[in-house]
């Protein structure tokens, strides 16, 4: 290795340090989380996306309007329907999110978003960026929240994955020092750790979860994972009614498949890379990554979505009306909780558990032998009504 190679690598690292220092300062300047109770009106954006997205999003919005009907009538909640996030519109603008659509999204407080198409090799579309990735960046949605629930096995997990730091923060900015030596970097900031931890513990408190587990590899990755662990533990001290424990990521993957131990877990806090891996493993317990809702949360904005794709084949085959809205409805539960409507969130969650796991009077199959998306939405609202009586 020559002195020139070392100097070039150091210069690249210095530029990276300065960039991340500026980002850390920007996080500090954001202030605290938005307090929805102090808003005169909460604006809910409804953005259908592609394929079955508009169908399942429309149905979830209909259920959400039903749950919030009193607030809508009082002018405390307004729904704003945003239609411009289709693949055709994005390609025409040659942007992941067209400028006019982004401005509409920024005029909302929370967003209920349907699946969007991300082009890949062999598609007829140009290679534009994922709308999800672009939205996370533009709105600084730093927390990915994903619940996994299998009642018959006692599984009730909620994962808080840090969305903007860790191994993914500068994943494309590693340094090839020489042909024999390459280095990548992990980024951890105090502000980044504090905000994901506070969000997780607040969620645990609101949703009556008695345990929060911090997942790292701090015994080996001592500086960045160690910082993440220590800050999360310090935040946990402000929630004395909640038990905090810590696990290494490798043993966590083992314990999730241990029937004797996995029911102990409730809420998880994980750095970006570990969260990406563990949440995919966890989703398999309830049928795969297409079965759960998801939230992307920031201090100013929050976006709630299904985590599956846009299912263009269903539309092509004329089966769109039979699309399953359950993942979007699970995301709607998280939206209600996030804006402070916890009783309504609990009510909708209970109704979904009855409709999906207990009564199952009608079922979604994706075809004519099952109910339609609208019929299932009606079933959920009827169940909510019965629970309210």
Coordinates of C-alpha atoms in Angstrom, one line a residue:
X1 CA 0.0 0.0 0.0
X2 CA 1.4 3.4 -1.0
X3 CA 1.2 6.7 0.8
X4 CA -0.9 8.1 -2.0
X5 CA -3.5 5.3 -1.6
X6 CA -3.7 5.9 2.1
X7 CA -4.0 9.6 1.6
X8 CA -6.8 9.2 -1.0
X9 CA -8.7 6.8 1.4
X10 CA -8.3 9.3 4.3
X11 CA -9.7 12.2 2.1
X12 CA -12.7 10.1 1.2
X13 CA -13.3 9.2 4.9
X14 CA -12.9 12.9 5.9
X15 CA -15.6 13.9 3.4
X16 CA -17.9 11.2 4.7
X17 CA -17.3 12.3 8.3
X18 CA -18.2 15.9 7.4
X19 CA -21.3 14.8 5.5
X20 CA -22.6 12.7 8.4
X21 CA -21.8 15.4 10.9
X22 CA -24.0 17.8 8.9
X23 CA -26.7 15.2 8.9
X24 CA -26.5 14.8 12.7
X25 CA -26.8 18.6 13.1
X26 CA -29.9 18.5 10.9
X27 CA -31.5 15.9 13.1
X28 CA -30.8 18.0 16.2
X29 CA -32.5 21.0 14.6
X30 CA -35.7 19.1 13.9
X31 CA -37.0 19.4 17.5
X32 CA -39.5 17.0 19.0
X33 CA -42.1 14.8 17.5
X34 CA -45.3 16.4 16.3
X35 CA -48.1 16.5 18.9
X36 CA -51.3 15.6 17.0
X37 CA -53.4 16.6 20.0
X38 CA -52.4 20.2 19.5
X39 CA -53.3 20.4 15.8
X40 CA -56.5 22.1 14.8
X41 CA -56.9 19.5 12.0
X42 CA -55.0 16.3 11.1
X43 CA -54.7 15.8 7.3
X44 CA -54.6 12.2 6.2
X45 CA -53.2 11.6 2.7
X46 CA -54.5 8.6 0.8
X47 CA -52.2 7.6 -2.0
X48 CA -53.2 4.5 -3.9
X49 CA -50.1 3.6 -5.9
X50 CA -50.2 0.9 -8.6
X51 CA -51.9 -2.4 -9.4
X52 CA -54.2 -3.5 -6.5
X53 CA -52.9 -0.5 -4.5
X54 CA -55.8 1.9 -5.3
X55 CA -58.3 -0.9 -4.5
X56 CA -57.0 -1.9 -1.1
X57 CA -56.1 1.6 -0.1
X58 CA -59.6 2.9 -1.0
X59 CA -61.1 0.2 1.2
X60 CA -58.8 0.9 4.1
X61 CA -59.5 4.6 3.8
X62 CA -63.2 3.8 3.9
X63 CA -62.7 1.9 7.1
X64 CA -60.5 4.6 8.5
X65 CA -63.2 7.3 7.7
X66 CA -65.7 5.1 9.5
X67 CA -63.5 4.8 12.6
X68 CA -62.9 8.6 12.6
X69 CA -66.4 9.7 11.5
X70 CA -66.8 11.8 14.6
X71 CA -63.6 13.7 14.0
X72 CA -64.3 14.1 10.3
X73 CA -67.7 15.6 11.1
X74 CA -66.2 18.0 13.7
X75 CA -63.6 19.1 11.1
X76 CA -60.7 17.7 13.2
X77 CA -59.7 15.2 10.5
X78 CA -59.5 15.8 6.7
X79 CA -58.9 13.2 4.0
X80 CA -56.8 14.2 1.0
X81 CA -56.8 11.7 -2.0
X82 CA -53.5 11.8 -4.0
X83 CA -53.6 9.9 -7.3
X84 CA -50.2 10.8 -8.9
X85 CA -48.0 8.0 -7.6
X86 CA -48.7 5.5 -10.5
X87 CA -45.7 4.0 -12.4
X88 CA -47.0 5.8 -15.5
X89 CA -47.0 9.2 -13.9
X90 CA -43.6 8.6 -12.3
X91 CA -42.0 7.5 -15.6
X92 CA -43.5 10.5 -17.4
X93 CA -41.8 12.8 -14.8
X94 CA -38.7 10.6 -14.8
X95 CA -38.7 10.8 -11.0
X96 CA -39.4 8.3 -8.2
X97 CA -42.0 10.9 -6.8
X98 CA -43.1 13.7 -9.2
X99 CA -42.6 17.2 -7.7
X100 CA -46.3 18.0 -7.6
X101 CA -47.1 14.7 -5.9
X102 CA -44.3 15.3 -3.3
X103 CA -45.7 18.7 -2.5
X104 CA -49.2 17.2 -1.9
X105 CA -47.6 14.5 0.3
X106 CA -45.9 17.2 2.3
X107 CA -49.2 19.0 2.9
X108 CA -50.4 15.9 4.9
X109 CA -49.5 14.8 8.4
X110 CA -49.9 11.1 7.9
X111 CA -50.2 9.1 4.7
X112 CA -52.0 5.9 3.9
X113 CA -50.0 4.5 0.9
X114 CA -50.8 1.6 -1.4
X115 CA -48.1 -0.6 -3.1
X116 CA -46.1 1.0 -5.8
X117 CA -44.2 -0.6 -8.7
X118 CA -40.4 -0.5 -8.6
X119 CA -38.9 -1.3 -12.1
X120 CA -36.5 -4.2 -12.4
X121 CA -34.5 -5.8 -15.2
X122 CA -36.8 -7.0 -17.9
X123 CA -39.6 -4.5 -17.1
X124 CA -40.8 -2.1 -19.8
X125 CA -40.1 0.8 -17.5
X126 CA -37.0 2.9 -17.1
X127 CA -34.9 2.2 -14.0
X128 CA -36.3 4.9 -11.6
X129 CA -35.7 4.8 -7.9
X130 CA -38.2 3.1 -5.5
X131 CA -41.0 5.5 -4.5
X132 CA -40.7 4.1 -0.9
X133 CA -37.0 4.8 -0.7
X134 CA -37.5 8.3 -2.1
X135 CA -40.3 9.0 0.3
X136 CA -38.3 7.9 3.3
X137 CA -35.5 10.3 2.3
X138 CA -37.7 13.2 1.4
X139 CA -39.8 13.0 4.6
X140 CA -37.0 11.7 6.9
X141 CA -39.0 8.6 7.9
X142 CA -36.4 7.2 10.2
X143 CA -38.3 4.4 11.8
X144 CA -39.7 1.3 10.1
X145 CA -42.4 -0.3 12.3
X146 CA -43.6 -3.8 11.5
X147 CA -45.9 -5.9 13.7
X148 CA -46.1 -9.7 13.5
X149 CA -49.0 -11.6 15.1
X150 CA -49.9 -15.3 15.3
X151 CA -52.4 -15.6 18.1
X152 CA -52.6 -19.4 18.2
X153 CA -48.8 -19.5 18.8
X154 CA -48.7 -16.7 21.3
X155 CA -46.7 -14.5 19.0
X156 CA -47.3 -10.7 19.3
X157 CA -44.2 -8.9 18.2
X158 CA -43.6 -5.3 17.1
X159 CA -40.3 -4.4 15.5
X160 CA -38.8 -0.9 15.4
X161 CA -36.0 -0.9 12.8
X162 CA -33.9 2.2 12.5
X163 CA -34.3 3.3 8.9
X164 CA -31.6 5.8 8.1
X165 CA -28.3 4.9 9.9
X166 CA -26.3 1.8 10.7
X167 CA -24.7 -0.2 7.9
X168 CA -27.1 1.2 5.3
X169 CA -26.5 4.9 5.9
X170 CA -23.4 5.1 3.6
X171 CA -23.7 1.7 2.0
X172 CA -22.7 3.0 -1.4
X173 CA -19.8 5.2 -0.1
X174 CA -17.3 2.6 1.0
X175 CA -13.6 2.9 0.0
X176 CA -11.6 0.6 -2.2
X177 CA -8.3 1.5 -0.6
X178 CA -6.3 -0.9 -2.9
X179 CA -7.2 -3.9 -5.0
X180 CA -6.7 -6.0 -1.9
X181 CA -8.4 -3.8 0.7
X182 CA -12.0 -2.5 0.8
X183 CA -13.7 -0.8 3.7
X184 CA -17.3 0.1 4.5
X185 CA -18.6 2.2 7.4
X186 CA -21.4 2.0 10.0
X187 CA -22.9 5.3 11.2
X188 CA -24.5 5.8 14.6
X189 CA -25.5 9.1 16.0
X190 CA -26.9 10.1 19.5
X191 CA -29.9 11.8 17.9
X192 CA -30.6 8.8 15.7
X193 CA -30.5 6.3 18.6
X194 CA -32.6 8.5 20.9
X195 CA -35.4 9.1 18.5
X196 CA -35.9 5.4 17.5
X197 CA -35.7 4.3 21.2
X198 CA -38.2 7.0 22.4
X199 CA -40.6 6.0 19.6
X200 CA -40.4 2.3 20.6
X201 CA -40.9 2.9 24.3
X202 CA -43.8 5.3 23.7
X203 CA -45.4 2.7 21.5
X204 CA -44.9 0.0 24.2
X205 CA -46.4 2.2 26.8
X206 CA -49.5 3.2 24.7
X207 CA -50.1 -0.4 23.6
X208 CA -49.6 -2.0 27.0
X209 CA -46.5 -4.0 26.0
X210 CA -44.5 -4.9 29.1
X211 CA -41.2 -5.7 27.5
X212 CA -38.7 -4.0 25.1
X213 CA -35.8 -6.0 23.7
X214 CA -32.7 -4.2 22.3
X215 CA -31.0 -6.2 19.6
X216 CA -27.3 -5.6 18.7
X217 CA -23.9 -7.3 18.4
X218 CA -22.4 -4.9 20.9
X219 CA -19.9 -7.6 22.2
X220 CA -18.1 -7.5 18.8
X221 CA -19.2 -4.2 17.1
X222 CA -18.3 -2.3 20.3
X223 CA -18.4 1.3 19.2
X224 CA -21.5 1.8 17.1
X225 CA -23.6 -1.1 18.3
X226 CA -22.4 -0.3 21.9
X227 CA -23.6 3.3 21.5
X228 CA -26.9 2.1 20.1
X229 CA -27.4 -0.3 23.1
X230 CA -26.4 2.2 25.8
X231 CA -28.5 5.0 24.5
X232 CA -31.6 2.7 24.1
X233 CA -31.0 1.4 27.7
X234 CA -30.8 5.0 29.0
X235 CA -34.1 5.9 27.3
X236 CA -35.6 2.8 28.9
X237 CA -35.0 4.2 32.4
X238 CA -37.7 6.7 31.8
X239 CA -40.3 3.9 31.4
X240 CA -39.9 2.0 34.7
X241 CA -43.1 0.0 34.2
X242 CA -41.5 -1.7 31.1
X243 CA -38.9 -4.4 31.4
X244 CA -35.8 -3.8 29.2
X245 CA -33.6 -6.6 28.1
X246 CA -30.8 -6.9 25.5
X247 CA -30.0 -9.7 23.0
X248 CA -27.3 -10.3 20.5
X249 CA -28.7 -10.6 17.0
X250 CA -27.4 -14.1 16.3
X251 CA -29.1 -15.6 19.4
X252 CA -32.2 -13.6 18.7
X253 CA -32.6 -15.4 15.3
X254 CA -32.4 -18.7 17.2
X255 CA -34.8 -17.7 20.0
X256 CA -37.5 -16.6 17.6
X257 CA -37.9 -20.2 16.5
X258 CA -37.8 -21.5 20.1
X259 CA -41.5 -22.1 21.1
X260 CA -40.5 -21.9 24.8
X261 CA -38.9 -18.4 24.6
X262 CA -40.3 -16.6 21.6
X263 CA -43.6 -15.7 23.4
X264 CA -41.5 -13.6 25.9
X265 CA -40.7 -11.0 23.2
X266 CA -43.0 -8.1 22.6
X267 CA -41.3 -4.9 21.3
X268 CA -37.9 -4.9 19.5
X269 CA -35.5 -2.1 18.8
X270 CA -32.9 -2.9 16.1
X271 CA -30.2 -1.1 14.0
X272 CA -30.9 -0.9 10.3
X273 CA -29.2 -4.1 9.0
X274 CA -30.3 -6.4 11.8
X275 CA -33.9 -5.0 11.5
X276 CA -33.9 -5.8 7.8
X277 CA -33.0 -9.4 8.4
X278 CA -34.9 -10.2 11.6
X279 CA -38.2 -8.7 10.3
X280 CA -38.2 -10.9 7.2
X281 CA -37.6 -14.0 9.4
X282 CA -40.4 -12.9 11.8
X283 CA -42.9 -12.3 9.0
X284 CA -42.6 -15.9 7.9
X285 CA -44.4 -17.0 11.1
X286 CA -47.6 -15.4 9.9
X287 CA -47.3 -16.4 6.3
X288 CA -44.5 -14.3 4.8
X289 CA -43.6 -10.7 4.1
X290 CA -46.9 -10.1 2.2
X291 CA -49.1 -10.6 5.3
X292 CA -48.3 -7.5 7.5
X293 CA -48.8 -3.8 7.5
X294 CA -45.9 -1.5 8.0
X295 CA -45.2 2.1 9.1
X296 CA -42.4 4.5 8.3
X297 CA -42.3 7.2 10.9
X298 CA -40.5 10.5 11.3
X299 CA -40.9 13.5 13.6
X300 CA -43.0 15.5 11.2
X301 CA -44.5 12.9 8.8
X302 CA -45.6 9.3 9.0
X303 CA -46.5 6.8 6.2
X304 CA -48.5 3.6 6.7
X305 CA -48.5 0.9 4.0
X306 CA -48.8 -2.7 3.0
X307 CA -45.4 -4.4 2.7
X308 CA -46.3 -6.5 -0.3
X309 CA -46.2 -5.5 -4.0
X310 CA -48.8 -4.1 -6.4
X311 CA -49.8 -7.6 -7.8
X312 CA -50.2 -6.4 -11.4
X313 CA -51.2 -10.0 -12.4
X314 CA -54.4 -9.7 -10.4
X315 CA -55.3 -6.6 -12.3
X316 CA -54.3 -8.2 -15.7
X317 CA -56.5 -11.2 -14.9
X318 CA -59.5 -9.1 -13.8
X319 CA -59.3 -10.1 -10.2
X320 CA -58.5 -6.8 -8.6
X321 CA -61.8 -6.6 -6.7
X322 CA -60.8 -9.7 -4.8
X323 CA -57.6 -8.2 -3.5
X324 CA -56.9 -8.7 0.2
X325 CA -57.0 -5.4 2.2
X326 CA -55.8 -7.0 5.5
X327 CA -52.2 -5.7 5.3
X328 CA -53.5 -2.2 4.7
X329 CA -56.0 -2.5 7.5
X330 CA -53.3 -3.6 9.8
X331 CA -51.4 -0.5 8.8
X332 CA -54.5 1.5 9.5
X333 CA -54.4 0.3 13.1
X334 CA -50.9 1.7 13.4
X335 CA -52.0 5.0 11.9
X336 CA -54.8 5.3 14.5
X337 CA -52.4 4.6 17.3
X338 CA -49.8 7.0 15.9
X339 CA -52.2 10.0 15.9
X340 CA -53.3 9.3 19.4
X341 CA -56.6 7.4 18.8
X342 CA -55.5 4.4 20.8
X343 CA -59.0 3.2 21.8
X344 CA -60.0 3.2 18.2
X345 CA -56.8 1.4 17.2
X346 CA -57.4 -1.3 19.8
X347 CA -61.0 -1.6 18.6
X348 CA -60.0 -2.1 14.9
X349 CA -57.3 -4.5 15.9
X350 CA -59.7 -6.6 17.8
X351 CA -62.2 -6.6 14.9
X352 CA -59.4 -7.7 12.5
X353 CA -58.4 -10.5 14.8
X354 CA -62.0 -11.7 14.9
X355 CA -62.5 -11.5 11.1
X356 CA -59.1 -12.9 10.2
X357 CA -58.4 -15.5 12.9
X358 CA -61.5 -16.3 15.0
X359 CA -65.0 -16.1 13.3
X360 CA -63.8 -16.0 9.7
X361 CA -67.4 -15.8 8.4
X362 CA -66.0 -14.8 5.0
X363 CA -62.5 -15.1 3.7
X364 CA -60.4 -13.5 1.0
X365 CA -58.9 -15.9 -1.5
X366 CA -58.0 -13.5 -4.3
X367 CA -60.5 -15.2 -6.6
X368 CA -64.3 -15.6 -7.1
X369 CA -64.5 -18.4 -4.5
X370 CA -63.8 -15.8 -1.8
X371 CA -65.2 -12.4 -0.8
X372 CA -64.4 -9.1 -2.5
X373 CA -62.2 -6.5 -0.9
X374 CA -65.3 -4.3 -0.3
X375 CA -67.2 -7.2 1.3
X376 CA -64.4 -7.8 3.7
X377 CA -64.3 -4.1 4.6
X378 CA -68.0 -4.3 5.4
X379 CA -67.4 -7.4 7.6
X380 CA -64.7 -5.5 9.5
X381 CA -66.9 -2.4 10.1
X382 CA -69.9 -4.6 11.1
X383 CA -67.6 -6.3 13.6
X384 CA -66.4 -3.0 15.0
X385 CA -70.1 -2.0 15.4
X386 CA -70.9 -5.1 17.4
X387 CA -67.8 -4.6 19.6
X388 CA -68.9 -1.1 20.3
X389 CA -72.5 -2.0 21.4

